[in-house]
Short mmCIF file of C-alpha atoms in Angstrom, two decimals:
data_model
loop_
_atom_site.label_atom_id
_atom_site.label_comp_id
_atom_site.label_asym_id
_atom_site.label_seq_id
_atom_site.Cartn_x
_atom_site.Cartn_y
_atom_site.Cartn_z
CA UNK A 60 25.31 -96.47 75.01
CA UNK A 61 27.05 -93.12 74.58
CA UNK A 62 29.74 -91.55 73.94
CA UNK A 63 31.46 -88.92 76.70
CA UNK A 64 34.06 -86.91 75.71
CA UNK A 65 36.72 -84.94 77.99
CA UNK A 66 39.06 -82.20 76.75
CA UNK A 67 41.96 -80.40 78.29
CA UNK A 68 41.66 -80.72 82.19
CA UNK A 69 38.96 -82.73 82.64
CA UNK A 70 40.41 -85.22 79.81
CA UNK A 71 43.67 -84.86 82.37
CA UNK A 72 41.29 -85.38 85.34
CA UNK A 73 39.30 -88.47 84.22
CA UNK A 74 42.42 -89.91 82.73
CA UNK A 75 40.41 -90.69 79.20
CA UNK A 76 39.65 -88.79 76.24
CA UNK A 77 36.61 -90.86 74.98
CA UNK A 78 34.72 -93.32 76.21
CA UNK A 79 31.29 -95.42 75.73
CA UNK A 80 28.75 -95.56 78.65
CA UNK A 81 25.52 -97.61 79.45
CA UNK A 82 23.25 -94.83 81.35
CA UNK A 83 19.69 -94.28 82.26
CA UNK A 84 20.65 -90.74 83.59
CA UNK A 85 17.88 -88.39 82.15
CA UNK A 86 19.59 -85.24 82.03
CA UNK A 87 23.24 -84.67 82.80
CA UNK A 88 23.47 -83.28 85.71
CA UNK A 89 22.18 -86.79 86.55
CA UNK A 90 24.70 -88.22 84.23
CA UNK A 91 27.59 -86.11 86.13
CA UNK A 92 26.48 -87.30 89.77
CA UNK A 93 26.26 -90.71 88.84
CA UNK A 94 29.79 -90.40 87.13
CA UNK A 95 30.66 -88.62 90.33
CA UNK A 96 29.67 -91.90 92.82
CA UNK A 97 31.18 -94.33 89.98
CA UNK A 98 35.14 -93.76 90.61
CA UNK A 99 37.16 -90.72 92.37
CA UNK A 100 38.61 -89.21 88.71
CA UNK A 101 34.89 -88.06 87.75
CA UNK A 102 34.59 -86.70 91.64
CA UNK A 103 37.63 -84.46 91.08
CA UNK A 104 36.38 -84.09 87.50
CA UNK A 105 33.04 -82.74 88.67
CA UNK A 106 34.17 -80.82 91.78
CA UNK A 107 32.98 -77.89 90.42
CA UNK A 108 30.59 -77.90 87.65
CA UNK A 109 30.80 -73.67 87.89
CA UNK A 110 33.41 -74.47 85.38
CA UNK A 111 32.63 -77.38 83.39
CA UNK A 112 30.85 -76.95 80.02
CA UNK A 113 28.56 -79.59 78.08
CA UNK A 114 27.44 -80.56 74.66
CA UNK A 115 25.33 -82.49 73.60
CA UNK A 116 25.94 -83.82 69.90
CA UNK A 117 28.56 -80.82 69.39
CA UNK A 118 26.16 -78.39 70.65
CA UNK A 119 26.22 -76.36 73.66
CA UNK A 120 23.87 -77.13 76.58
CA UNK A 121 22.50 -76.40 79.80
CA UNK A 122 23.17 -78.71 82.46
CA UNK A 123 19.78 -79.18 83.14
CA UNK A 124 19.37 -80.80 79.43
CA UNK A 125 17.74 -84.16 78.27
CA UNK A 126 19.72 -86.62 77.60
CA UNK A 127 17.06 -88.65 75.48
CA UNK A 128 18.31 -89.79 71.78
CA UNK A 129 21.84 -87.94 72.20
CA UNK A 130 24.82 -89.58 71.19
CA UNK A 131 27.57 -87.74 72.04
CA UNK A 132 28.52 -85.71 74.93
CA UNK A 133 31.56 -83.50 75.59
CA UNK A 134 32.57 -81.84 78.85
CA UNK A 135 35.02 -79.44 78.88
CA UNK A 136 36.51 -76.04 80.58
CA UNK A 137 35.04 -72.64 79.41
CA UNK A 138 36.81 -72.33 76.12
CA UNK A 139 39.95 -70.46 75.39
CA UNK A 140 40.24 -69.29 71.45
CA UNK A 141 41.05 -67.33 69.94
CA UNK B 18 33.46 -67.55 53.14
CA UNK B 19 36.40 -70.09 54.20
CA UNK B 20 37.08 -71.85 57.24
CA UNK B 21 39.96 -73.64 58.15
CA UNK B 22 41.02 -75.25 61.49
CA UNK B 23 44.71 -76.54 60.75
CA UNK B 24 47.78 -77.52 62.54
CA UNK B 25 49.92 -75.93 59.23
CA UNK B 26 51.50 -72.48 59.73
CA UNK B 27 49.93 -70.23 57.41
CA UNK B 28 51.25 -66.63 55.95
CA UNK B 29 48.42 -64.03 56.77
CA UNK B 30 49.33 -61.70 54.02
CA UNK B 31 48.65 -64.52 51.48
CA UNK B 32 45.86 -65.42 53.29
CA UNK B 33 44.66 -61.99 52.51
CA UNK B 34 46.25 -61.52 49.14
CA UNK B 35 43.03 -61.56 46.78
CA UNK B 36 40.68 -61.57 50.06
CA UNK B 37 37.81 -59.30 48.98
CA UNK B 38 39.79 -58.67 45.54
CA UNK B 39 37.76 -58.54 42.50
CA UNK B 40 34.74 -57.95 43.18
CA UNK B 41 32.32 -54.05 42.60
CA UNK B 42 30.60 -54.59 45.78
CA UNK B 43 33.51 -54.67 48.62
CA UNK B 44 34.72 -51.35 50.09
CA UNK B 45 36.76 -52.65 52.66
CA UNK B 46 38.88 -55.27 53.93
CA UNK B 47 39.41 -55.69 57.30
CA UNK B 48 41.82 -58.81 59.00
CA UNK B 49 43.13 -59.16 62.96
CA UNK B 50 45.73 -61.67 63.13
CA UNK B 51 46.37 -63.43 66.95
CA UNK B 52 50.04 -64.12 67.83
CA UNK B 53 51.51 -66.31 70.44
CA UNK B 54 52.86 -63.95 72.91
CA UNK B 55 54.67 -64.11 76.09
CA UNK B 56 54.15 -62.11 79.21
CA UNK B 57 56.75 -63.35 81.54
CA UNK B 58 59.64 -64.14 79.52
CA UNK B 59 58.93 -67.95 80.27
CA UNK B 60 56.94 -69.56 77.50
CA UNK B 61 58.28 -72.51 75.44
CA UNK B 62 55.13 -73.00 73.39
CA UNK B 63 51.20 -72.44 73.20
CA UNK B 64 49.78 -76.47 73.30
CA UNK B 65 45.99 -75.77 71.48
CA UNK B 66 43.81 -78.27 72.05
CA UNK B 67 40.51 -78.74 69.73
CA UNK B 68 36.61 -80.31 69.46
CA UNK B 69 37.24 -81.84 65.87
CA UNK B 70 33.55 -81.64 64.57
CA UNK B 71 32.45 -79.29 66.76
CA UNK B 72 34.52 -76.55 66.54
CA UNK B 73 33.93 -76.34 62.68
CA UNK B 74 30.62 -76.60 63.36
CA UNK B 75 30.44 -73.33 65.80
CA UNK B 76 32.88 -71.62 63.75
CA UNK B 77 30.43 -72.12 60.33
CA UNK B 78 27.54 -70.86 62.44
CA UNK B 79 29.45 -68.01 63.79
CA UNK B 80 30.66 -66.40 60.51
CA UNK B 81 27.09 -67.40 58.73
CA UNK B 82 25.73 -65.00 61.22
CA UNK B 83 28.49 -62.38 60.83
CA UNK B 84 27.61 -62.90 57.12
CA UNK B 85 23.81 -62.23 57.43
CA UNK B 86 23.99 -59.60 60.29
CA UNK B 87 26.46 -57.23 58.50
CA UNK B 88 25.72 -57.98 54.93
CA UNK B 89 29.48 -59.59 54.19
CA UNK B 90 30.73 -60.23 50.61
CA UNK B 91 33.16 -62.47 52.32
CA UNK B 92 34.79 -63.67 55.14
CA UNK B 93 37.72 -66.15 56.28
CA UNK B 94 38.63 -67.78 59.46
CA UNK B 95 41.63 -69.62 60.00
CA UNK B 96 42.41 -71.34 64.16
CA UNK B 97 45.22 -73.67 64.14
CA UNK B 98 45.36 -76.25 66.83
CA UNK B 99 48.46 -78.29 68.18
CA UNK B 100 52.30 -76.55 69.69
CA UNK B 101 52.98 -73.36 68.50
CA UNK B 102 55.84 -71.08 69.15
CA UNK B 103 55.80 -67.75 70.37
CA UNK B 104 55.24 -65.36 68.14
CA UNK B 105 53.87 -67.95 65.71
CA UNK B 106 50.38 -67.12 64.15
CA UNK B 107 47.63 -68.65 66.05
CA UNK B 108 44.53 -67.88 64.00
CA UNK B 109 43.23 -64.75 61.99
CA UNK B 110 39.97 -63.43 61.01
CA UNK B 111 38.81 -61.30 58.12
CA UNK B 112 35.61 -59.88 56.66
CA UNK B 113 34.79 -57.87 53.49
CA UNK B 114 32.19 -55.34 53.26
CA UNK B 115 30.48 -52.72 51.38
CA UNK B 116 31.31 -49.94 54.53
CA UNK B 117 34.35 -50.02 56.97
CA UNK B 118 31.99 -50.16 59.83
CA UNK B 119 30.63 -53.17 59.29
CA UNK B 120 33.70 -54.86 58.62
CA UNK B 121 34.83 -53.86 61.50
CA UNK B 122 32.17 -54.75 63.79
CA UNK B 123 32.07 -58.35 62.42
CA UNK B 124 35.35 -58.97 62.55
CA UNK B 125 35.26 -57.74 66.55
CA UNK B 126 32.11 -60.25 66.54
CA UNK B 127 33.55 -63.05 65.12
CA UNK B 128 37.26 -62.61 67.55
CA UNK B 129 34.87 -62.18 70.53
CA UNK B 130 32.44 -65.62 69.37
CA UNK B 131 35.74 -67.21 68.69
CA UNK B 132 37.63 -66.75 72.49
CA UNK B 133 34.55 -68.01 74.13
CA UNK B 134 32.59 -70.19 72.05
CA UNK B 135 34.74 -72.46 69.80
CA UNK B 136 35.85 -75.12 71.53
CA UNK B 137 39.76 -74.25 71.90
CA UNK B 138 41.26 -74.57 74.63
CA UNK B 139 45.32 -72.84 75.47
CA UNK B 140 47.68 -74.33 77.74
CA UNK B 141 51.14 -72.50 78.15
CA UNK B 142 53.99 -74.80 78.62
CA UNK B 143 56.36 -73.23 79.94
CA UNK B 144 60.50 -74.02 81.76
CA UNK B 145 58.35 -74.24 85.11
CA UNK B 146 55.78 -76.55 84.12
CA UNK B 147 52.23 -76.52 82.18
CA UNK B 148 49.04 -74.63 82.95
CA UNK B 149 45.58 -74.39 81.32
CA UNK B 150 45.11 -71.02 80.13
CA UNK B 151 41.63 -69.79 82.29
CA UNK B 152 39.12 -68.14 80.51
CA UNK B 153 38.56 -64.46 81.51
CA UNK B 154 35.00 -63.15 82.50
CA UNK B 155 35.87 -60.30 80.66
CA UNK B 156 35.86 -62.23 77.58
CA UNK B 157 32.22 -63.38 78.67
CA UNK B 158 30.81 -60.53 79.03
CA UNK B 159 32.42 -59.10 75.54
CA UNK B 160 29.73 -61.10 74.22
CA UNK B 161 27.12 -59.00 75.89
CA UNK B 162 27.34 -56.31 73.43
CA UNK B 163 26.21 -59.09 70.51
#
């Protein structure tokens, strides 16, 4: 199992802040297309991944990254601080 | 160096009060302070959303590298998070130094690290409705200089 976490839109989008999945997704782009064919929130979610950024165990990642022994992973918009 | 991501109010001149103080080795102070400001005449309030965990954990890592790259004696970072009026402080920065141009340049570093990649994230709420603040490509490509 792990964790996925959604902030600001996409939190809006997928209509969760947190939740705990069961996956065999290897990287997570493979993670996002099978979110994407599980349920219509993650398809509008993960219409465009141009602006959706990931990380794994609170650190920034490609989407191309491994998913193997991570625990935690966040998607969110490009961020906004400052 | 100090960190602090809070929902409080805080008073950036205390903040800064004693900030570099003390100390044979600092010749300069430098501190930017970001406001909640409103273009159109519209805004309510500034909702901040946050990555609890993460965003103290980029934020550390940003300033330790400030720290090392431009020698600091100190620096402080404060980011609140949560509904904040306009004109209400929404975070400030400052770095001590032993010359004013590295103080400078590290505080410019940390404000541009900060916009981009600590995981805040604005949304203006305003009488016409809510919207997620978009992040500029500008402020992506401030990060170039770095």
């Amino acid at each position: 199992m792990v964790d996925l976490l959604y902030f600001a839109w996409l939190r809006e989008r997928v209509g969760v802040a947190r939740e705990s999945v069961e996956t065999s997704a290897v990287s997570v782009a493979d993670l996002v297309e099978e979110l994407k064919a599980r349920d219509p929130r993650y398809a509008a979610a993960f219409a465009d991944t141009s602006v959706v950024r990931v990380a794994l165990d609170q650190d920034l990642a490609d989407f191309s990254a491994p998913l193997a022994g991570v625990k935690e992973i966040a998607f969110f918009p490009p961020m906004t601080g400052g | 160096m100090r960190i602090s991501v809070q929902e409080a109010v805080f008073d950036p001149g205390a903040e800064l009060s004693g900030f570099g103080a003390g100390r044979a080795d600092v010749g300069g102070v430098v501190s930017f302070t970001g406001l909640v400001r409103d273009d159109t005449g519209t805004l309510e309030a500034l909702e901040i959303e946050h990555y609890p965990g993460m965003t103290e954990r980029a934020i550390t890592a940003m300033v330790e590298e400030a720290i090392s790259r431009w020698e600091l004696a100190d620096a402080l970072v404060i980011h609140r998070y949560g509904r904040l009026d306009v004109g209400a402080p929404i975070m400030m920065v400052a770095t001590a130094a032993r010359h004013r141009v590295a103080a400078f340049e590290a505080a410019e570093f940390l404000m541009d690290y900060l916009k981009s990649r600590a995981p805040f994230w604005k949304k203006e709420v305003t009488r016409a409705g809510e919207s997620w603040v978009a992040a500029k490509d500008a402020d992506e490509e401030a990060l170039k200089r770095w």
